Amino acid sequence: MRIYYSEDHRLHFPQAELSGGQFVTPFERPSRVEYVLTRLRERSLTDINAPAAVDMGPIRTLLDPGYLSFLETAWDDWKAEGMAGEIIAANVPARGMHMDRIPQNIDGKVGYYCHASETAITRGTWAAALSSVACAQSAQRHVAAGADAAFALCRPPGHHATADQYGGYCFINNAAVVAEMFRNSGAARVAVLDIDFHHGNGTQTIFYDRPDVMFVSLHGAPQETYPYFIGYADEKGAGAGEGANLNYPMTAGTGYDLWAQALDDAIARITAWGAQALVVSLGVDAYKDDPISFFKLESDDFTDAGRRIGRMRLPTVFCMEGGYAIEAVGVNTVNVLEGFKDA
């Protein structure tokens, strides 16, 4: 399986995240990728390539132009106002406020374009986000050209980024861009299967009213965990997209038996829907020891999950998402890929 990876991910390394009322080192950090790379090499998965230059075309198709402009200039605008630290949202529009008027001051813009203040922007965030989506795009091109699968080792991750907001460590929705590219390259129907512990709110909102992209997510119940306000089972899609959105929220302590039942049902629904290409938002934070999750999957369970996904026999792009048990993230990620290969 070909892997795409960029050293530019290191350009994004916020020094602080607000968690539990205090500033801590972010759970989403560069070392996550190092553990994945190490495990890939240990398992002789060494077809690791730098991505081609980013193609802004499909990104501009999906994302709000004002949001993209904000991401590109936010750091310079922040520093121009004399701000000393990293960019962290402090003011957000709430109920009763204007949601349709974008502030001119950078502090207000940050709040307007952010939906989760644990996510900071640094000097290198924009460049890192572009390198991340470039990995995803290169993986899609490789599969569209005839390969069975490819793995985009994306960092920053993407599935929490909407068309006009960042948060959950995500800035550009890599999986959504890949799905759009599959559509552009001839797949009539594309499925995005999100197995990250946290609901892929960004991917859902981007495709919620579209009949050509099915979004399916296995995740922690939103009444119990981030992103809290989206990801319920009754969210089925809207308009032409009615029925093309499936959520499988599960409660604290969920183990592999129940999780695998949801995965099997998701796979059956995707197959019946007639997907011609598959994008997997590959988060491994359903692992039992993940510090910000509450499922109980073992490392071997990820191998079996990959095997079940592989039996779909669809052209598949894996996009790296979450997984914050640092020392296990490499093993769990590679287990999915090896299970997929062995299906």
Coordinates of C-alpha atoms in Angstrom, one line a residue:
M1 CA 0.0 0.0 0.0
R2 CA 1.4 3.4 -1.0
I3 CA 1.7 6.0 1.8
Y4 CA 1.9 9.8 1.4
Y5 CA 3.5 11.9 4.1
S6 CA 4.9 15.4 4.4
E7 CA 7.5 16.7 6.8
D8 CA 5.7 20.0 6.7
H9 CA 3.2 18.7 9.3
R10 CA 5.9 19.7 11.9
L11 CA 5.2 23.4 11.1
H12 CA 2.0 23.1 13.1
F13 CA 2.8 22.5 16.8
P14 CA 0.8 24.7 19.2
Q15 CA 2.4 24.9 22.6
A16 CA -0.8 24.9 24.5
E17 CA -4.3 23.5 24.6
L18 CA -7.1 24.4 27.0
S19 CA -8.2 21.2 28.7
G20 CA -9.9 20.7 32.0
G21 CA -9.5 24.4 32.9
Q22 CA -5.7 24.5 32.4
F23 CA -3.3 24.8 29.5
V24 CA -1.6 21.5 28.6
T25 CA 0.5 20.2 25.7
P26 CA -1.9 19.5 22.9
F27 CA -3.0 15.9 22.6
E28 CA -2.7 16.3 18.8
R29 CA 1.1 16.7 18.4
P30 CA 3.8 15.9 15.9
S31 CA 5.0 12.8 17.8
R32 CA 1.8 11.0 16.8
V33 CA 3.0 10.9 13.3
E34 CA 6.5 9.6 14.3
Y35 CA 5.0 6.6 16.0
V36 CA 3.0 5.8 12.9
L37 CA 6.0 6.1 10.7
T38 CA 8.1 3.9 13.0
R39 CA 5.5 1.2 13.0
L40 CA 5.1 1.4 9.2
R41 CA 8.8 0.7 8.7
E42 CA 8.8 -2.0 11.3
R43 CA 6.1 -3.8 9.3
S44 CA 7.9 -3.2 6.0
L45 CA 5.4 -0.8 4.7
T46 CA 8.0 1.4 3.2
D47 CA 6.4 2.8 0.0
I48 CA 6.3 6.2 1.7
N49 CA 6.2 9.2 -0.7
A50 CA 6.1 13.0 -0.5
P51 CA 2.9 14.4 -1.9
A52 CA 2.5 16.4 -5.1
A53 CA 1.8 20.1 -4.8
V54 CA -1.7 20.9 -3.4
D55 CA -4.5 21.5 -5.9
M56 CA -6.7 24.2 -4.6
G57 CA -9.5 23.5 -7.1
P58 CA -11.5 20.9 -5.2
I59 CA -10.8 22.7 -1.9
R60 CA -12.3 25.9 -3.2
T61 CA -15.3 24.0 -4.5
L62 CA -16.1 22.7 -1.0
L63 CA -14.9 25.5 1.3
D64 CA -16.1 29.0 1.9
P65 CA -13.7 31.5 0.2
G66 CA -13.7 33.9 3.2
Y67 CA -12.7 31.0 5.5
L68 CA -9.8 30.0 3.3
S69 CA -8.7 33.6 3.1
F70 CA -8.9 33.8 6.9
L71 CA -6.7 30.7 7.4
E72 CA -4.1 32.0 5.0
T73 CA -3.8 35.4 6.6
A74 CA -4.8 34.8 10.2
W75 CA -1.3 34.6 11.7
D76 CA -0.1 37.8 10.0
D77 CA -3.3 39.6 10.9
W78 CA -3.0 38.4 14.5
K79 CA 0.6 39.7 14.8
A80 CA -0.3 42.9 13.1
E81 CA -2.6 43.6 16.0
G82 CA 0.3 43.1 18.5
M83 CA -0.9 39.8 19.8
A84 CA 2.0 38.0 21.6
G85 CA 0.8 34.4 21.7
E86 CA -0.8 31.8 19.5
I87 CA -4.2 32.3 18.1
I88 CA -6.9 30.9 20.4
A89 CA -10.6 31.8 20.1
A90 CA -11.9 33.9 23.0
N91 CA -15.1 35.3 21.6
V92 CA -17.7 33.2 19.7
P93 CA -21.2 34.1 18.4
A94 CA -23.8 32.7 20.8
R95 CA -27.6 32.4 20.7
G96 CA -29.2 35.8 20.1
M97 CA -26.1 37.3 18.4
H98 CA -25.6 37.9 14.7
M99 CA -24.2 34.8 13.1
D100 CA -24.1 36.4 9.6
R101 CA -21.9 39.4 10.2
I102 CA -18.1 38.8 10.1
P103 CA -16.1 41.1 12.4
Q104 CA -13.2 43.1 10.9
N105 CA -10.9 42.7 13.9
I106 CA -8.9 39.5 13.9
D107 CA -9.9 38.6 17.4
G108 CA -13.5 38.6 16.3
K109 CA -12.8 36.8 13.1
V110 CA -11.1 34.0 15.0
G111 CA -14.2 33.4 17.0
Y112 CA -16.4 33.6 13.9
Y113 CA -14.4 30.9 12.1
C114 CA -13.7 28.6 15.1
H115 CA -16.1 26.1 16.7
A116 CA -13.8 24.7 19.4
S117 CA -11.3 26.8 21.3
E118 CA -8.9 23.9 22.1
T119 CA -7.5 24.3 18.6
A120 CA -4.8 27.0 18.3
I121 CA -3.3 28.5 15.1
T122 CA 0.4 29.1 14.8
R123 CA 2.8 30.6 12.3
G124 CA 3.0 27.3 10.4
T125 CA -0.6 26.1 10.6
W126 CA -1.6 27.2 7.1
A127 CA 1.4 25.5 5.4
A128 CA 0.9 22.4 7.5
A129 CA -2.8 22.2 6.6
L130 CA -2.0 22.5 2.9
S131 CA 0.6 19.7 3.2
S132 CA -1.9 17.5 4.9
V133 CA -4.6 17.9 2.2
A134 CA -1.8 17.5 -0.4
C135 CA -1.1 14.0 1.0
A136 CA -4.8 13.2 0.8
Q137 CA -5.0 14.4 -2.8
S138 CA -2.0 12.4 -3.9
A139 CA -3.4 9.3 -2.3
Q140 CA -6.7 9.8 -4.2
R141 CA -4.9 10.2 -7.5
H142 CA -3.0 7.0 -6.9
V143 CA -6.2 5.0 -6.2
A144 CA -8.1 6.7 -9.1
A145 CA -5.3 5.6 -11.4
G146 CA -6.0 2.0 -10.5
A147 CA -4.5 1.1 -7.1
D148 CA -6.6 -0.8 -4.6
A149 CA -5.8 1.6 -1.7
A150 CA -3.5 4.3 -0.4
F151 CA -2.9 5.8 3.0
A152 CA -2.6 9.5 3.6
L153 CA -0.7 10.2 6.8
C154 CA -2.5 13.5 7.3
R155 CA -1.6 15.9 10.0
P156 CA -3.3 18.2 11.0
P157 CA -6.3 15.9 10.7
G158 CA -9.5 17.1 9.0
H159 CA -12.8 15.6 9.8
H160 CA -14.0 18.2 12.3
A161 CA -13.3 21.1 9.8
T162 CA -16.5 22.3 8.2
A163 CA -16.8 24.4 5.0
D164 CA -16.3 27.6 7.1
Q165 CA -15.0 26.7 10.6
Y166 CA -12.0 25.0 12.2
G167 CA -11.9 23.1 15.5
G168 CA -11.1 19.7 16.9
Y169 CA -7.5 20.1 15.7
C170 CA -8.8 20.3 12.1
F171 CA -8.5 23.1 9.5
I172 CA -9.2 21.6 6.0
N173 CA -11.4 18.5 5.7
N174 CA -9.1 16.1 4.0
A175 CA -11.6 13.3 3.7
A176 CA -14.2 15.6 2.1
V177 CA -11.7 16.8 -0.4
V178 CA -10.9 13.2 -1.4
A179 CA -14.6 12.3 -1.7
E180 CA -15.0 15.3 -4.0
M181 CA -12.0 14.3 -6.1
F182 CA -13.4 10.7 -6.5
R183 CA -16.7 12.3 -7.7
N184 CA -14.7 14.4 -10.2
S185 CA -12.8 11.4 -11.4
G186 CA -15.9 9.4 -12.3
A187 CA -17.3 7.7 -9.2
A188 CA -21.1 8.3 -9.2
R189 CA -21.4 7.5 -5.5
V190 CA -18.7 7.9 -2.9
A191 CA -18.9 6.8 0.8
V192 CA -17.0 8.3 3.7
L193 CA -16.7 5.9 6.6
D194 CA -15.5 7.6 9.7
I195 CA -14.3 5.3 12.5
D196 CA -12.7 8.0 14.6
F197 CA -14.1 8.0 18.2
H198 CA -15.3 11.6 17.7
H199 CA -18.1 12.3 15.2
G200 CA -16.9 13.8 11.9
N201 CA -19.1 16.8 12.2
G202 CA -17.3 18.7 9.4
T203 CA -17.7 15.9 6.9
Q204 CA -21.4 15.5 7.8
T205 CA -22.2 19.2 7.3
I206 CA -20.3 19.5 4.1
F207 CA -22.3 16.6 2.4
Y208 CA -25.6 16.7 4.4
D209 CA -27.8 17.7 1.5
R210 CA -26.0 15.8 -1.2
P211 CA -27.2 12.5 -2.7
D212 CA -23.9 11.5 -4.2
V213 CA -21.7 11.2 -1.1
M214 CA -22.8 9.0 1.8
F215 CA -21.4 9.9 5.3
V216 CA -21.3 7.1 7.9
S217 CA -19.8 7.6 11.4
L218 CA -19.2 5.3 14.4
H219 CA -18.6 7.5 17.4
G220 CA -19.1 8.4 21.0
A221 CA -22.6 9.6 21.8
P222 CA -22.7 13.4 21.5
Q223 CA -24.6 13.9 24.7
E224 CA -21.5 12.5 26.4
T225 CA -18.5 13.8 24.4
Y226 CA -17.2 16.2 21.8
P227 CA -18.5 17.6 19.5
Y228 CA -21.6 17.5 21.7
F229 CA -24.1 19.3 19.4
I230 CA -24.1 17.0 16.4
G231 CA -23.9 13.3 15.6
Y232 CA -27.2 11.9 16.8
A233 CA -28.8 8.9 15.2
D234 CA -31.8 10.8 13.8
E235 CA -29.6 13.0 11.6
K236 CA -30.3 11.3 8.2
G237 CA -29.4 14.0 5.7
A238 CA -31.6 16.8 4.2
G239 CA -33.3 17.5 0.9
A240 CA -31.7 15.4 -1.9
G241 CA -29.3 14.0 0.7
E242 CA -32.0 12.4 2.8
G243 CA -30.9 8.9 3.7
A244 CA -27.3 9.4 2.8
N245 CA -26.1 10.3 6.3
L246 CA -25.9 7.5 9.0
N247 CA -24.7 8.0 12.6
Y248 CA -23.9 5.2 15.0
P249 CA -23.5 6.9 18.4
M250 CA -22.4 4.6 21.2
T251 CA -22.1 5.1 25.0
A252 CA -19.1 5.0 27.4
G253 CA -17.5 1.6 27.8
T254 CA -18.5 0.3 24.4
G255 CA -16.3 -2.7 23.5
Y256 CA -15.5 -4.3 20.2
D257 CA -18.5 -6.6 20.0
L258 CA -21.0 -3.8 19.9
W259 CA -18.7 -1.5 17.9
A260 CA -18.2 -4.3 15.3
Q261 CA -21.9 -4.8 15.0
A262 CA -22.2 -1.1 14.1
L263 CA -19.4 -1.4 11.6
D264 CA -21.0 -4.4 9.9
D265 CA -24.3 -2.6 9.6
A266 CA -22.5 0.4 8.2
I267 CA -20.7 -1.7 5.7
A268 CA -23.9 -3.4 4.6
R269 CA -25.6 0.0 4.2
I270 CA -22.7 1.4 2.1
T271 CA -22.7 -1.7 -0.1
A272 CA -26.5 -1.6 -0.6
W273 CA -26.3 2.1 -1.4
G274 CA -23.9 1.3 -4.3
A275 CA -20.7 3.1 -3.4
Q276 CA -18.1 3.0 -6.1
A277 CA -15.2 4.4 -3.9
L278 CA -14.5 4.6 -0.2
V279 CA -12.8 7.2 2.0
V280 CA -12.0 6.0 5.5
S281 CA -11.5 8.7 8.2
L282 CA -9.0 6.6 10.1
G283 CA -9.0 7.6 13.7
V284 CA -7.8 5.1 16.2
D285 CA -9.0 6.8 19.4
A286 CA -11.6 4.1 20.0
Y287 CA -8.6 2.4 21.7
K288 CA -9.1 1.5 25.3
D289 CA -6.3 3.7 26.7
D290 CA -7.0 6.8 24.7
P291 CA -6.8 9.8 27.0
I292 CA -9.8 11.7 25.5
S293 CA -12.1 8.9 24.5
F294 CA -14.2 6.2 26.2
F295 CA -14.4 3.1 24.0
K296 CA -12.6 -0.1 24.9
L297 CA -11.2 -1.5 21.7
E298 CA -8.0 -3.6 21.9
S299 CA -5.1 -3.3 19.4
D300 CA -6.1 -6.6 17.7
D301 CA -9.6 -5.3 17.2
F302 CA -8.3 -2.7 14.7
T303 CA -6.8 -5.5 12.6
D304 CA -10.2 -7.1 12.4
A305 CA -11.9 -3.8 11.6
G306 CA -9.5 -3.3 8.7
R307 CA -10.2 -6.8 7.5
R308 CA -14.0 -6.1 7.5
I309 CA -13.5 -2.9 5.6
G310 CA -11.2 -4.6 3.1
R311 CA -13.9 -7.2 2.2
M312 CA -15.9 -4.4 0.6
R313 CA -13.4 -4.5 -2.3
L314 CA -13.8 -0.8 -3.0
P315 CA -11.1 1.6 -4.2
T316 CA -10.1 3.1 -0.8
V317 CA -8.2 6.0 0.5
F318 CA -7.4 6.1 4.3
C319 CA -7.0 9.6 5.8
M320 CA -5.4 9.8 9.2
E321 CA -7.5 11.4 11.8
G322 CA -7.3 11.0 15.6
G323 CA -5.7 8.7 18.1
Y324 CA -4.0 10.2 21.2
A325 CA -2.6 7.2 23.1
I326 CA 0.7 8.2 21.7
E327 CA 2.7 5.0 22.2
A328 CA -0.1 2.8 20.7
V329 CA -1.2 5.0 17.8
G330 CA 1.3 3.5 15.4
V331 CA 0.4 -0.1 16.2
N332 CA -3.3 0.6 16.0
T333 CA -3.1 2.5 12.7
V334 CA -1.0 0.0 11.0
N335 CA -3.2 -2.8 12.3
V336 CA -6.1 -1.4 10.3
L337 CA -4.0 -1.2 7.2
E338 CA -2.6 -4.7 7.5
G339 CA -6.1 -6.1 8.2
F340 CA -7.4 -4.3 5.1
K341 CA -4.5 -5.8 3.0
D342 CA -5.2 -9.3 4.3
A343 CA -9.0 -9.3 3.7

